[in-house]
PDB file of C-alpha atoms in Angstrom:
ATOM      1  CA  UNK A   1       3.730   7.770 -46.043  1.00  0.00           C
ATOM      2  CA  UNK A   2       1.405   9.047 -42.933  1.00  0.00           C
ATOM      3  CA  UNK A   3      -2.450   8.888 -43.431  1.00  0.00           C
ATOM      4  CA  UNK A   4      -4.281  12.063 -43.840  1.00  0.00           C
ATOM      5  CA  UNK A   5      -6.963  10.372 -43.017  1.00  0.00           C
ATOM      6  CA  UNK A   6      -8.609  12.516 -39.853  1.00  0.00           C
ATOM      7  CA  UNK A   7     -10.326   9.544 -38.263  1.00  0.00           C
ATOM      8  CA  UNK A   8      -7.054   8.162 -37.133  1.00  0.00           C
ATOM      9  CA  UNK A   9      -6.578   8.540 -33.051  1.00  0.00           C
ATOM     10  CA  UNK A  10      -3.349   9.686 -32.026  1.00  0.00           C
ATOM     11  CA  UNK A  11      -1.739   6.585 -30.314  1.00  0.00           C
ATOM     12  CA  UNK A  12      -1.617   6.713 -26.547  1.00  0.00           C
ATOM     13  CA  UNK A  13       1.958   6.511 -26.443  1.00  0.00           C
ATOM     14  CA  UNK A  14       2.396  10.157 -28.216  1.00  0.00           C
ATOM     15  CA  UNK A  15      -0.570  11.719 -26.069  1.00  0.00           C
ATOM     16  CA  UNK A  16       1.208  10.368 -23.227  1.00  0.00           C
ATOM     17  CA  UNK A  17       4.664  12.122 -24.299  1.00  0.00           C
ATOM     18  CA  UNK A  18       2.485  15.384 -25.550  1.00  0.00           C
ATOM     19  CA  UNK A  19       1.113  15.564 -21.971  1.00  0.00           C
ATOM     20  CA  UNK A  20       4.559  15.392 -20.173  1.00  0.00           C
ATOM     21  CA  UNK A  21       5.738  17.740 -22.409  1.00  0.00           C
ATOM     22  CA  UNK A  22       2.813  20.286 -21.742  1.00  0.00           C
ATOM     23  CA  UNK A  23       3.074  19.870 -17.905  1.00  0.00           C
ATOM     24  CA  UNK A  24       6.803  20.194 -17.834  1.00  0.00           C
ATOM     25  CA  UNK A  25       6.666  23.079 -19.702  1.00  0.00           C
ATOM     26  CA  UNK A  26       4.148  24.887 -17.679  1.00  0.00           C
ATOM     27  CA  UNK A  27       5.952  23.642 -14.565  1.00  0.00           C
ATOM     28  CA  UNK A  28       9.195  25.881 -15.844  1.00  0.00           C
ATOM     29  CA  UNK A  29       7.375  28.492 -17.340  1.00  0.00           C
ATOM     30  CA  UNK A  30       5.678  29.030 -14.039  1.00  0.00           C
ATOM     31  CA  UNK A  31       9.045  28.876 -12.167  1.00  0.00           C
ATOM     32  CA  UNK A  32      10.822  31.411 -15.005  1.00  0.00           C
ATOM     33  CA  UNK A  33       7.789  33.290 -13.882  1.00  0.00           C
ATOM     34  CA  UNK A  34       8.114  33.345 -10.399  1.00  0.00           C
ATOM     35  CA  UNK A  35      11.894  34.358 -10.943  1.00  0.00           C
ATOM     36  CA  UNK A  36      11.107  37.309 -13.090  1.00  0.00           C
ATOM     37  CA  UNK A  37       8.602  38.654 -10.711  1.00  0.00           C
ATOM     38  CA  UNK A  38      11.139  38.416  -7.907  1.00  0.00           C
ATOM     39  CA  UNK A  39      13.992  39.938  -9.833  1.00  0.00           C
ATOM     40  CA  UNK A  40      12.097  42.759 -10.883  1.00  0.00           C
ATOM     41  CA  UNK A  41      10.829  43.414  -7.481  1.00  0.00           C
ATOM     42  CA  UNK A  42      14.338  42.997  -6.095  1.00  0.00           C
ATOM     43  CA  UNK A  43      15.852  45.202  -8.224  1.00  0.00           C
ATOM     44  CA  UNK A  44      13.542  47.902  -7.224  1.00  0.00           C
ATOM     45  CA  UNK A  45      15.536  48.261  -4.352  1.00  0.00           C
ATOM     46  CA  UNK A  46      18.540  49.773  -5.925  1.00  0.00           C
ATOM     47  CA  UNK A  47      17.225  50.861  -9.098  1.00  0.00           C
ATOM     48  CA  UNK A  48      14.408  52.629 -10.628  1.00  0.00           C
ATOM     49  CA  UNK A  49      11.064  50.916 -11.916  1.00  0.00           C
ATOM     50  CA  UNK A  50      11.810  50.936 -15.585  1.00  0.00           C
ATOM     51  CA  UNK A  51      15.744  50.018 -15.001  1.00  0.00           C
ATOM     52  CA  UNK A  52      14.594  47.032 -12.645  1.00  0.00           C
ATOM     53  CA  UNK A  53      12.298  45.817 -15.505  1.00  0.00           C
ATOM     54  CA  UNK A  54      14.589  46.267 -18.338  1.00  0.00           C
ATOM     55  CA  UNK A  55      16.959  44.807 -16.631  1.00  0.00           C
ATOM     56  CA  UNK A  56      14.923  41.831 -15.515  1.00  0.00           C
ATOM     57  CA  UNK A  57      13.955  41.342 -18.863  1.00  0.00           C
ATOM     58  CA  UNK A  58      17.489  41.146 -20.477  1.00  0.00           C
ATOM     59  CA  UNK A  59      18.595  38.633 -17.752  1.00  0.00           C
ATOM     60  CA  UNK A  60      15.358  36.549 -18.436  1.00  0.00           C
ATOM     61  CA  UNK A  61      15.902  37.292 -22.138  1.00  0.00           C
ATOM     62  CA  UNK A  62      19.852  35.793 -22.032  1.00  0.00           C
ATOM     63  CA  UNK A  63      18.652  32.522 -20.262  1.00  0.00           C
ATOM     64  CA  UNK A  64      16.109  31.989 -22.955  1.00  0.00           C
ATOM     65  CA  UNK A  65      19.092  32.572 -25.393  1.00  0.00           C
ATOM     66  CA  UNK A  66      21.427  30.563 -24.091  1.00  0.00           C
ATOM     67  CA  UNK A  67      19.088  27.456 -23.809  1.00  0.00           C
ATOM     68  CA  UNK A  68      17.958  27.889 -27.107  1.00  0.00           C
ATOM     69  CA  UNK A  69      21.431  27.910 -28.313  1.00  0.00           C
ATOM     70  CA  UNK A  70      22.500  25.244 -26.467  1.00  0.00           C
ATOM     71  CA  UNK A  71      19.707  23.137 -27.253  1.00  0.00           C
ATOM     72  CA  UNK A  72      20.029  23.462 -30.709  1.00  0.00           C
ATOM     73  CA  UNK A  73      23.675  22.308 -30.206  1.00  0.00           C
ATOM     74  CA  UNK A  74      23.032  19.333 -28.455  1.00  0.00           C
ATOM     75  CA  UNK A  75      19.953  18.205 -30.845  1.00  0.00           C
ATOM     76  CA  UNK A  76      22.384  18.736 -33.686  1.00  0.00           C
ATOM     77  CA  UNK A  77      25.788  17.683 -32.300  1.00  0.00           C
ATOM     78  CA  UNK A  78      24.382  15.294 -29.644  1.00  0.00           C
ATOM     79  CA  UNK A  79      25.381  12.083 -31.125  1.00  0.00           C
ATOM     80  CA  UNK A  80      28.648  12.959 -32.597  1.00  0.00           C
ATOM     81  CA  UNK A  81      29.403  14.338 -28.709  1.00  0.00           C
ATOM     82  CA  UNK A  82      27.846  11.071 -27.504  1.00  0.00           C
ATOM     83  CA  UNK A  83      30.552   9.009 -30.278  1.00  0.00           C
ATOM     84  CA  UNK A  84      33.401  10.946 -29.341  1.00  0.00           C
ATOM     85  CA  UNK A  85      33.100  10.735 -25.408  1.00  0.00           C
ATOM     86  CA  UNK A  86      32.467   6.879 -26.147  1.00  0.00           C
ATOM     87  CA  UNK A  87      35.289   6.567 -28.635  1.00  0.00           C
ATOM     88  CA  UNK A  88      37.971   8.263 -26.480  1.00  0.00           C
ATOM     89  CA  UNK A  89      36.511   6.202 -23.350  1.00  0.00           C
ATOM     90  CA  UNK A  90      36.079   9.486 -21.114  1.00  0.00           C
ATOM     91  CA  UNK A  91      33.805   8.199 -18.474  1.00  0.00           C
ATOM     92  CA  UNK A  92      31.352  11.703 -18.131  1.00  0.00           C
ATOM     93  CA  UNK A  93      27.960  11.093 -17.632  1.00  0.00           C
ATOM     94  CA  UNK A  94      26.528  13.543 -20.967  1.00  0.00           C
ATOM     95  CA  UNK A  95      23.838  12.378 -23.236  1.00  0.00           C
ATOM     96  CA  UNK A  96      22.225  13.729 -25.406  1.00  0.00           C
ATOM     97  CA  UNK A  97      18.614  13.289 -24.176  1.00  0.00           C
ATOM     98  CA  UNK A  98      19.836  14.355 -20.744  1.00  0.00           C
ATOM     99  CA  UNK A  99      21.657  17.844 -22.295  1.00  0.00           C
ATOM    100  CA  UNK A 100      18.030  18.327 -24.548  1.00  0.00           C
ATOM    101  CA  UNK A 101      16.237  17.649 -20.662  1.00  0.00           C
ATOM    102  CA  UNK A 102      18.576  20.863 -19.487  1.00  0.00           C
ATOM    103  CA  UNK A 103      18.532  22.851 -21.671  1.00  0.00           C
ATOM    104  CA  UNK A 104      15.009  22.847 -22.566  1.00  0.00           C
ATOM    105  CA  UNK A 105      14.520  23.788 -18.672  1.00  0.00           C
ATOM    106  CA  UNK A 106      16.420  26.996 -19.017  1.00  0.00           C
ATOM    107  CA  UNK A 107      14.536  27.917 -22.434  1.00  0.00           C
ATOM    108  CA  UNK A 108      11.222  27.605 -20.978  1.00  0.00           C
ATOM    109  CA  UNK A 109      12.248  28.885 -17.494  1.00  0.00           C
ATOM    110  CA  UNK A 110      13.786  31.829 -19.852  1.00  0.00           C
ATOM    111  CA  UNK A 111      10.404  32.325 -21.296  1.00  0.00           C
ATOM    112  CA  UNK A 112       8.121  32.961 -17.990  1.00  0.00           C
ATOM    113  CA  UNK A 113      11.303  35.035 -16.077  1.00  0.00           C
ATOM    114  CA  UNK A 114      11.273  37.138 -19.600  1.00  0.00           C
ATOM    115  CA  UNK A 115       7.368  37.566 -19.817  1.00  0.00           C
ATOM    116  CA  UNK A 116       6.936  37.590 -16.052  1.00  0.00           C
ATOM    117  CA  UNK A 117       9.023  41.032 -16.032  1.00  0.00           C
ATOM    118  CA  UNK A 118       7.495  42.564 -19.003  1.00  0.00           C
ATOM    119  CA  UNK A 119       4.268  42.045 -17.045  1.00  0.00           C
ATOM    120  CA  UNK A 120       6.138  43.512 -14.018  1.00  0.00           C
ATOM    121  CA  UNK A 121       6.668  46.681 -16.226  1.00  0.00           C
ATOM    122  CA  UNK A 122       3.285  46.814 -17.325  1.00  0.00           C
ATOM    123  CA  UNK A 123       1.977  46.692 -13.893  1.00  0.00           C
ATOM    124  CA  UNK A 124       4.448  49.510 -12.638  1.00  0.00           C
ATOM    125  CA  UNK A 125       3.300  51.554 -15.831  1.00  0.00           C
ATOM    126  CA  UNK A 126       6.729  52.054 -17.067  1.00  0.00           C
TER     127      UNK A 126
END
């Protein structure tokens, strides 16, 4: 059973994977972000304010979906992919830890584009 005991340090090995973890995910919020802004502000060439944000929005909001979705797949059907590719000797190159890598880029890239064009409609006052 874990201690509860609060004078326990967190080993370096776990701060170490906490830390790449936090920078990677502000790396592809920041880059959902960046796409969110520049969809919304593209759109505003065809369509009006509101439509370019809403629509910016929905597109960020389906990325975060899908990677969310297909995360959860791979975390819970990972190994049983990873058996059958090895059992029927198909020579792909899928993991699991390298489908978890993906598709936690597109949730948290999903995230910023999603936020990043709410803010856009905020700023526009729509």
């Amino acid at each position: 059973m874990p201690s509860t005991d609060s004078s326990v340090l967190v080993s370096p090995a776990r701060r170490e994977r906490v830390h790449r973890l936090a920078v990677a995910t502000v790396r592809w919020v920041s880059v959902g972000a960046a796409l969110g802004v520049a969809v919304s502000l593209g759109l505003l060439a065809v369509w009006t304010p509101r439509a370019a944000t809403d629509t910016a929005f929905a597109l960020g909001a389906l990325v975060l979906g899908f990677g969310v979705t297909a995360w959860s797949t791979a975390v819970g059907l990972g190994r049983t992919i990873e058996g059958m590719r090895d059992r029927l000797d198909v020579s792909s190159g899928w993991t699991e830890a390298s489908a978890r890598e993906a598709f936690f880029v597109l949730s948290w890239t999903g995230v910023g584009w999603a936020v990043a064009a709410a803010a856009c409609a905020v700023a526009l006052s729509v």
